[in-house]
Amino acid sequence: MKETFDYRNNLKQILQKTAGDERSLKNGLAAIKAVLGMVDSQSTAAQKTQATQTANKEIKQLLLGISQLIKSPGSNAAQKQSLSALHRLTFDQAIAKQYGSELAQLEVAIQQSTVTKEEVNQQVFEQAIKPNKPKRDYRKGKRYTVIRLVLGCDLINDNNEIVYTLTEKQIHQFNLTSGDIVEALPEPVTSHYEASILLVVGHRELATTEFDKIEEFKYAVVQGGTGHLAITHDIHGQKLRIRGKSIVLPIDASRYQTDDTPIVDGSIVDLAWYAGDVNLKKNPAQAIKLRWIYQLDQPQVKPKTKKKKIKQANSESKITKLALDLHYQRVGIAIGDNQNEVMLESIVRRYNGIPVAIDAFQGKKKLMDRQIQTLDLVILVTAFAAHDSTWNIREFASKYHVGFAVSSSKGYQAFERALYRAANGLPAYEGNQTITYETE
């Protein structure tokens, strides 16, 4: 190991030998500058060495991930490992400047890697010949700390080692942040996932050096025609800003053709990016990632026969639609054991809302707190809610200024009216009072 140059004794000797005359002072000053120059060069060299070692480590992880991706195309774990290393490489300004465009192309190629037919057949064959394993014991879930990524998250153990990497689809419902403590179980070998989260059990504050800061832009609206989609604002009209500057973010819908929900004009999405990404200044589109696409139901096709069409038209004419447009607000449906959940979700979608199910029968208080703080409205169906959950939901709705109303029954009209009251700031309970519900 190379010894560090100790300059303190040298400076002490120089000062002791420096006299008060002009010549001696000049010579002493020149000697001090020479010593400090040696210290600066040594410090700069040490910093460069450290940066090189870090870059080499990330390059190694990137190559290992790509090698695994070649062996197993579409492997979720290999994609996450490769993308994680690639993103960290872009933090190095020298690397980003020299290889920025190539790394961006590599990132697209990694994300578009899909499972081949041969790989699927191999997995099916391996699964067929393996003996059936007993069901997993959910009491054996281990605890891990969450490190949030732009897409998905890492689960680390007490030794700060990454044990699992999960996808955005797996963790979206938990609304996780860095520092959350979760219980998780490993998925079977045949699964595309590494592990599954059982529940959130706590949170601990992490040092800023333990995770990369992430910024979000939620409920962004996609606008434009085919091939010319872009994002400028969210559902509330707030503009997309990066470091105080409004931007127009182009969206390449072809990158998401394999997803269950396509990107079209009117789609609602969440965006996220690393706050320290060097691309934010010159090329924000390279740094910003599309984290989530919300599923918005399209109008269904009517039955084929004339008789059925007539009956359908007659039945719809009897249902009066309220004068209500939720403008893609998130609406929590607090109901127990998924009772009538599908029908109630269809009512929310009918008025252009995004339904979010909340278990009000056996729901945990901490989980309810995390869910409700992300909502715009919450409707409590008391017919299927536990008594203690009712008080918790009212408390959290008031705490986070979330629109709140109560539907005393599971009926269509009762829930629809509760939705109207919550959206318009009317009394939570209908009771015997007279409330005017405007219709279209």
XYZ file of C-alpha atoms in Angstrom:
440
model
C 0.000 0.000 0.000
C 1.372 3.392 -0.984
C 2.206 5.649 1.971
C 0.545 9.057 2.218
C 2.920 12.027 2.015
C 3.070 13.780 5.414
C 3.777 17.441 4.652
C 3.452 18.836 8.185
C 7.073 18.250 9.300
C 8.355 19.771 6.066
C 6.333 22.935 6.588
C 7.536 23.147 10.206
C 11.194 22.922 9.147
C 10.739 25.548 6.418
C 9.154 27.997 8.844
C 11.900 27.456 11.422
C 14.641 28.194 8.867
C 12.936 31.253 7.359
C 14.470 34.514 8.524
C 12.974 37.996 8.422
C 14.875 39.327 5.421
C 13.210 39.640 1.993
C 15.314 36.964 0.293
C 14.715 34.387 3.013
C 10.946 35.046 2.972
C 10.801 34.607 -0.806
C 12.701 31.329 -0.610
C 10.470 30.103 2.208
C 7.301 30.997 0.270
C 8.579 29.141 -2.819
C 9.341 26.065 -0.704
C 5.869 26.094 0.908
C 4.159 26.345 -2.507
C 6.204 23.373 -3.752
C 5.171 21.238 -0.755
C 1.476 22.160 -1.078
C 1.640 21.405 -4.805
C 2.829 17.899 -3.999
C -0.092 17.454 -1.564
C -2.673 18.664 -4.125
C -1.352 16.366 -6.847
C -1.391 13.438 -4.453
C -5.013 14.208 -3.380
C -6.176 14.563 -6.998
C -4.532 11.274 -7.929
C -6.240 9.533 -4.994
C -9.651 10.884 -6.056
C -9.110 9.745 -9.633
C -8.080 6.291 -8.430
C -11.190 5.994 -6.277
C -13.456 7.122 -9.131
C -11.802 4.609 -11.468
C -12.293 1.783 -8.972
C -15.989 2.670 -8.590
C -16.485 2.811 -12.366
C -14.714 -0.541 -12.811
C -17.010 -2.100 -10.210
C -20.150 -0.852 -12.011
C -18.786 -1.967 -15.401
C -18.207 -5.432 -13.953
C -21.804 -5.570 -12.652
C -23.092 -4.340 -16.018
C -21.180 -7.007 -17.940
C -22.323 -9.756 -15.548
C -25.943 -8.642 -15.932
C -25.726 -8.521 -19.741
C -24.049 -11.964 -19.803
C -26.911 -13.400 -17.750
C -29.417 -11.627 -20.004
C -27.862 -13.288 -23.059
C -28.123 -16.696 -21.367
C -31.691 -16.070 -20.200
C -33.394 -13.449 -22.430
C -36.041 -11.442 -20.598
C -34.688 -12.384 -17.153
C -36.059 -9.815 -14.735
C -33.142 -10.141 -12.317
C -30.568 -9.715 -15.106
C -32.394 -6.645 -16.449
C -32.467 -5.024 -13.016
C -28.799 -5.743 -12.335
C -27.759 -4.349 -15.719
C -29.919 -1.217 -15.501
C -28.847 -0.490 -11.925
C -25.151 -0.577 -12.883
C -25.788 1.388 -16.090
C -27.599 4.183 -14.224
C -24.752 4.510 -11.730
C -22.237 4.749 -14.564
C -24.105 7.738 -16.006
C -23.476 9.618 -12.739
C -19.805 9.840 -13.799
C -19.635 13.011 -15.891
C -16.653 11.802 -17.921
C -18.364 8.529 -18.836
C -21.716 10.237 -19.524
C -20.021 12.788 -21.786
C -18.066 10.201 -23.793
C -20.523 7.294 -23.922
C -23.915 8.918 -23.116
C -25.660 8.055 -26.395
C -24.263 4.492 -26.447
C -25.398 3.869 -22.858
C -28.865 5.204 -23.721
C -29.113 2.756 -26.659
C -27.906 -0.072 -24.434
C -30.544 0.811 -21.833
C -33.337 0.594 -24.445
C -31.991 -2.769 -25.660
C -31.915 -4.156 -22.102
C -35.478 -2.991 -21.394
C -36.773 -4.520 -24.639
C -35.240 -7.934 -23.946
C -38.089 -10.466 -23.877
C -38.351 -14.110 -23.012
C -37.805 -16.300 -26.109
C -39.989 -19.241 -27.058
C -37.115 -21.623 -26.377
C -36.642 -20.171 -22.892
C -40.353 -20.523 -22.115
C -40.362 -24.139 -23.353
C -37.283 -24.874 -21.251
C -38.921 -23.397 -18.152
C -42.128 -25.346 -18.790
C -40.120 -28.559 -19.217
C -38.095 -27.966 -16.055
C -41.240 -27.179 -14.095
C -42.956 -30.330 -15.389
C -40.179 -32.686 -14.294
C -39.710 -31.126 -10.870
C -41.618 -32.667 -7.960
C -44.358 -30.576 -6.410
C -43.054 -28.540 -3.513
C -45.108 -27.858 -0.393
C -46.819 -24.501 -0.115
C -44.759 -21.662 1.267
C -44.983 -20.985 4.977
C -45.734 -17.275 5.222
C -44.628 -17.301 8.857
C -41.030 -17.651 7.629
C -40.868 -14.269 5.908
C -37.622 -12.406 6.662
C -37.236 -8.678 7.213
C -35.387 -6.410 4.797
C -34.873 -2.682 4.288
C -36.111 -1.087 1.072
C -33.785 0.943 -1.156
C -36.050 2.575 -3.738
C -34.952 2.650 -7.374
C -36.406 4.695 -10.213
C -38.027 1.437 -11.331
C -38.586 -1.123 -8.573
C -36.519 -1.481 -5.413
C -33.666 -3.376 -3.777
C -34.144 -5.305 -0.523
C -31.055 -5.250 1.692
C -30.226 -7.228 4.824
C -28.647 -6.079 8.087
C -25.204 -6.191 6.444
C -26.321 -3.715 3.748
C -26.091 -6.455 1.099
C -28.599 -6.509 -1.761
C -30.556 -9.746 -1.375
C -33.441 -9.183 -3.830
C -34.427 -6.723 -6.541
C -38.175 -6.318 -7.146
C -40.087 -4.844 -10.069
C -42.312 -1.765 -10.011
C -45.325 -4.003 -10.630
C -44.583 -5.977 -7.461
C -44.228 -2.979 -5.141
C -46.586 -0.354 -6.590
C -49.464 -1.164 -4.253
C -47.270 -0.674 -1.160
C -46.125 2.869 -2.084
C -42.660 2.064 -0.724
C -39.896 4.559 0.043
C -36.236 4.076 0.945
C -35.972 3.007 4.577
C -39.227 1.038 4.759
C -38.866 -2.298 6.528
C -40.771 -5.162 4.908
C -41.229 -8.881 5.338
C -40.569 -10.875 2.164
C -40.314 -14.440 0.937
C -38.253 -15.759 -1.997
C -40.239 -16.747 -5.059
C -39.902 -20.278 -6.491
C -36.999 -20.900 -8.874
C -39.423 -21.149 -11.814
C -40.833 -17.670 -11.188
C -39.728 -14.600 -13.147
C -39.529 -12.724 -9.821
C -36.928 -12.981 -7.071
C -39.143 -12.445 -4.029
C -42.559 -11.200 -2.961
C -43.402 -8.701 -0.234
C -45.833 -9.836 2.440
C -46.340 -6.600 4.365
C -44.729 -3.361 5.551
C -43.718 -3.584 9.207
C -41.850 -0.341 9.872
C -39.465 2.359 8.727
C -35.960 3.562 9.637
C -34.194 6.741 8.626
C -31.273 6.146 6.268
C -28.197 8.283 5.783
C -28.222 10.253 2.530
C -25.186 8.255 1.383
C -27.086 4.963 1.589
C -29.482 5.633 -1.291
C -29.884 7.770 -4.403
C -32.459 10.546 -4.076
C -35.408 10.095 -6.443
C -37.869 12.745 -7.609
C -41.391 11.929 -8.859
C -44.082 13.455 -11.053
C -47.311 11.565 -10.436
C -50.499 11.342 -12.524
C -48.924 12.885 -15.609
C -51.199 13.212 -18.673
C -50.011 11.876 -22.039
C -51.193 14.009 -24.970
C -50.815 14.027 -28.737
C -51.369 11.816 -31.755
C -49.744 8.537 -32.756
C -45.986 8.996 -32.966
C -46.147 12.470 -31.390
C -46.999 11.803 -27.741
C -45.623 14.063 -25.013
C -46.097 15.067 -21.363
C -46.222 18.659 -20.137
C -48.473 18.578 -17.034
C -50.388 16.371 -14.575
C -54.120 15.855 -14.050
C -54.260 18.953 -11.813
C -52.661 21.170 -14.459
C -49.294 21.383 -12.690
C -46.441 21.659 -15.228
C -43.616 19.158 -15.448
C -40.556 21.013 -14.153
C -36.945 19.909 -13.909
C -34.830 22.099 -11.626
C -37.391 24.883 -11.932
C -37.635 24.792 -15.720
C -40.792 23.650 -17.542
C -40.108 20.938 -20.109
C -41.918 18.934 -22.775
C -41.142 15.240 -22.375
C -41.555 13.198 -25.587
C -42.953 9.670 -25.103
C -42.005 6.792 -27.387
C -45.075 4.537 -27.182
C -43.305 1.750 -29.099
C -41.157 1.060 -26.032
C -44.266 -0.025 -24.132
C -46.014 -2.135 -26.794
C -45.373 -5.335 -24.852
C -47.076 -3.992 -21.702
C -50.655 -4.865 -20.759
C -51.669 -1.208 -20.923
C -50.566 0.700 -24.064
C -49.581 4.370 -24.101
C -52.163 6.479 -25.962
C -53.505 10.012 -25.930
C -55.098 10.531 -22.507
C -53.075 7.892 -20.644
C -52.219 8.671 -17.008
C -48.696 7.747 -15.884
C -46.165 8.278 -13.094
C -42.659 9.580 -13.874
C -39.492 9.294 -11.781
C -35.804 10.150 -12.059
C -32.599 10.222 -10.018
C -32.062 13.745 -8.680
C -28.316 13.474 -9.318
C -28.501 12.260 -12.913
C -26.134 14.373 -15.030
C -28.483 14.042 -18.020
C -31.154 16.218 -16.370
C -29.456 19.413 -17.512
C -28.921 18.743 -21.228
C -31.133 15.743 -22.016
C -33.937 15.258 -19.422
C -35.697 12.678 -21.609
C -32.752 10.335 -21.075
C -32.960 10.631 -17.282
C -36.736 10.557 -16.754
C -38.303 7.093 -16.650
C -41.953 6.102 -17.014
C -42.578 4.324 -13.727
C -46.252 3.326 -13.932
C -49.177 3.287 -16.394
C -52.654 3.456 -14.860
C -55.319 1.181 -16.313
C -58.296 3.198 -17.521
C -61.202 1.182 -18.886
C -62.508 1.995 -22.360
C -66.237 1.829 -23.196
C -67.277 -1.778 -23.779
C -68.836 -3.007 -27.038
C -72.598 -3.557 -26.878
C -74.121 -7.058 -27.378
C -74.512 -8.228 -30.972
C -78.241 -9.018 -31.373
C -80.831 -6.309 -31.873
C -82.967 -7.502 -28.973
C -80.077 -7.299 -26.572
C -79.127 -3.853 -27.845
C -82.653 -2.572 -27.235
C -82.712 -4.024 -23.736
C -79.328 -2.551 -22.961
C -80.409 0.870 -24.201
C -83.579 0.725 -22.114
C -81.676 -0.289 -18.983
C -79.112 2.519 -19.436
C -81.860 5.079 -19.936
C -83.137 4.266 -16.434
C -79.746 5.008 -14.819
C -79.400 8.736 -14.341
C -75.812 9.924 -14.478
C -74.767 12.558 -11.951
C -73.029 15.757 -13.062
C -69.633 14.567 -11.867
C -66.182 14.331 -13.500
C -63.343 13.123 -11.254
C -60.619 14.054 -13.791
C -58.584 10.908 -13.007
C -58.404 11.488 -9.261
C -57.423 8.480 -7.119
C -60.473 7.214 -5.220
C -60.024 4.821 -2.309
C -62.823 2.260 -1.885
C -62.772 1.174 1.759
C -64.499 -2.173 1.737
C -63.868 -5.534 3.392
C -62.979 -8.865 1.822
C -63.342 -7.465 -1.734
C -67.140 -7.488 -1.433
C -68.792 -5.941 -4.548
C -65.394 -4.421 -5.384
C -65.746 -4.854 -9.161
C -69.094 -3.034 -9.315
C -67.890 -0.140 -7.173
C -64.693 0.213 -9.209
C -66.804 0.433 -12.374
C -68.736 3.345 -10.844
C -65.499 5.211 -10.131
C -64.276 4.608 -13.693
C -67.652 5.723 -15.062
C -66.892 9.163 -13.673
C -63.254 9.152 -14.934
C -61.660 8.236 -11.611
C -58.892 5.785 -10.681
C -60.175 3.210 -8.124
C -57.909 1.969 -5.338
C -59.129 -0.858 -3.077
C -58.606 -0.503 0.702
C -59.247 -3.468 3.017
C -61.392 -1.909 5.753
C -62.193 -5.224 7.421
C -58.750 -6.524 8.348
C -56.622 -3.595 7.165
C -53.534 -2.662 9.167
C -53.481 0.882 10.535
C -49.997 1.716 9.192
C -50.865 0.397 5.751
C -54.119 2.406 5.745
C -52.154 5.518 6.656
C -49.749 5.039 3.726
C -52.575 4.294 1.283
C -54.851 7.186 2.212
C -52.128 9.862 2.082
C -51.725 9.136 -1.659
C -55.462 9.467 -2.426
C -57.649 12.368 -3.500
C -60.954 10.901 -2.256
C -61.966 7.955 -0.068
C -65.405 6.331 0.180
C -66.166 4.158 3.209
C -68.759 1.414 2.705
C -69.883 0.840 6.305
C -71.769 -2.368 5.468
C -68.426 -4.150 5.035
C -66.105 -2.245 7.368
C -64.904 -3.075 10.848
C -65.724 -0.511 13.561
C -62.093 0.354 14.389
C -61.236 0.697 10.687
C -64.044 3.230 10.299
C -62.451 5.555 12.852
C -58.954 5.063 11.370
C -60.106 5.964 7.863
C -61.895 9.105 9.057
C -58.805 10.123 11.043
C -56.388 9.680 8.110
C -58.744 11.361 5.619
C -58.917 14.422 7.879
C -55.157 14.336 8.521
C -54.237 14.391 4.804
C -57.183 16.585 3.666
C -58.629 13.794 1.529
C -62.249 14.127 0.396
C -64.332 11.718 2.511
C -67.872 10.353 2.373
C -69.765 7.341 3.695
C -71.995 4.922 1.805
C -74.235 3.199 4.316
C -75.077 0.365 1.922
C -73.484 -1.595 -0.920
C -76.045 -0.340 -3.454
C -75.115 1.385 -6.719
C -76.973 4.620 -5.991
C -75.760 4.955 -2.381
C -72.119 4.620 -3.418
C -72.575 6.958 -6.393
C -74.076 9.666 -4.167
C -71.264 9.255 -1.623
C -68.776 9.745 -4.452
C -70.594 12.944 -5.466
C -70.504 14.291 -1.879
C -66.810 13.560 -1.424
C -65.872 15.225 -4.717
C -67.923 18.358 -4.010
C -67.067 18.845 -0.319
C -70.610 18.017 0.861
C -71.464 16.283 4.180
C -69.930 12.836 4.550
C -73.224 11.297 5.730
C -76.460 11.701 3.819
C -78.786 11.075 6.786
C -82.178 12.772 6.714
C -80.869 16.083 5.382
C -81.776 17.305 1.922
C -78.829 17.242 -0.504
C -79.237 18.209 -4.148
C -77.499 15.860 -6.586
C -77.222 17.527 -9.968
C -77.551 15.278 -13.025
C -76.405 15.566 -16.627
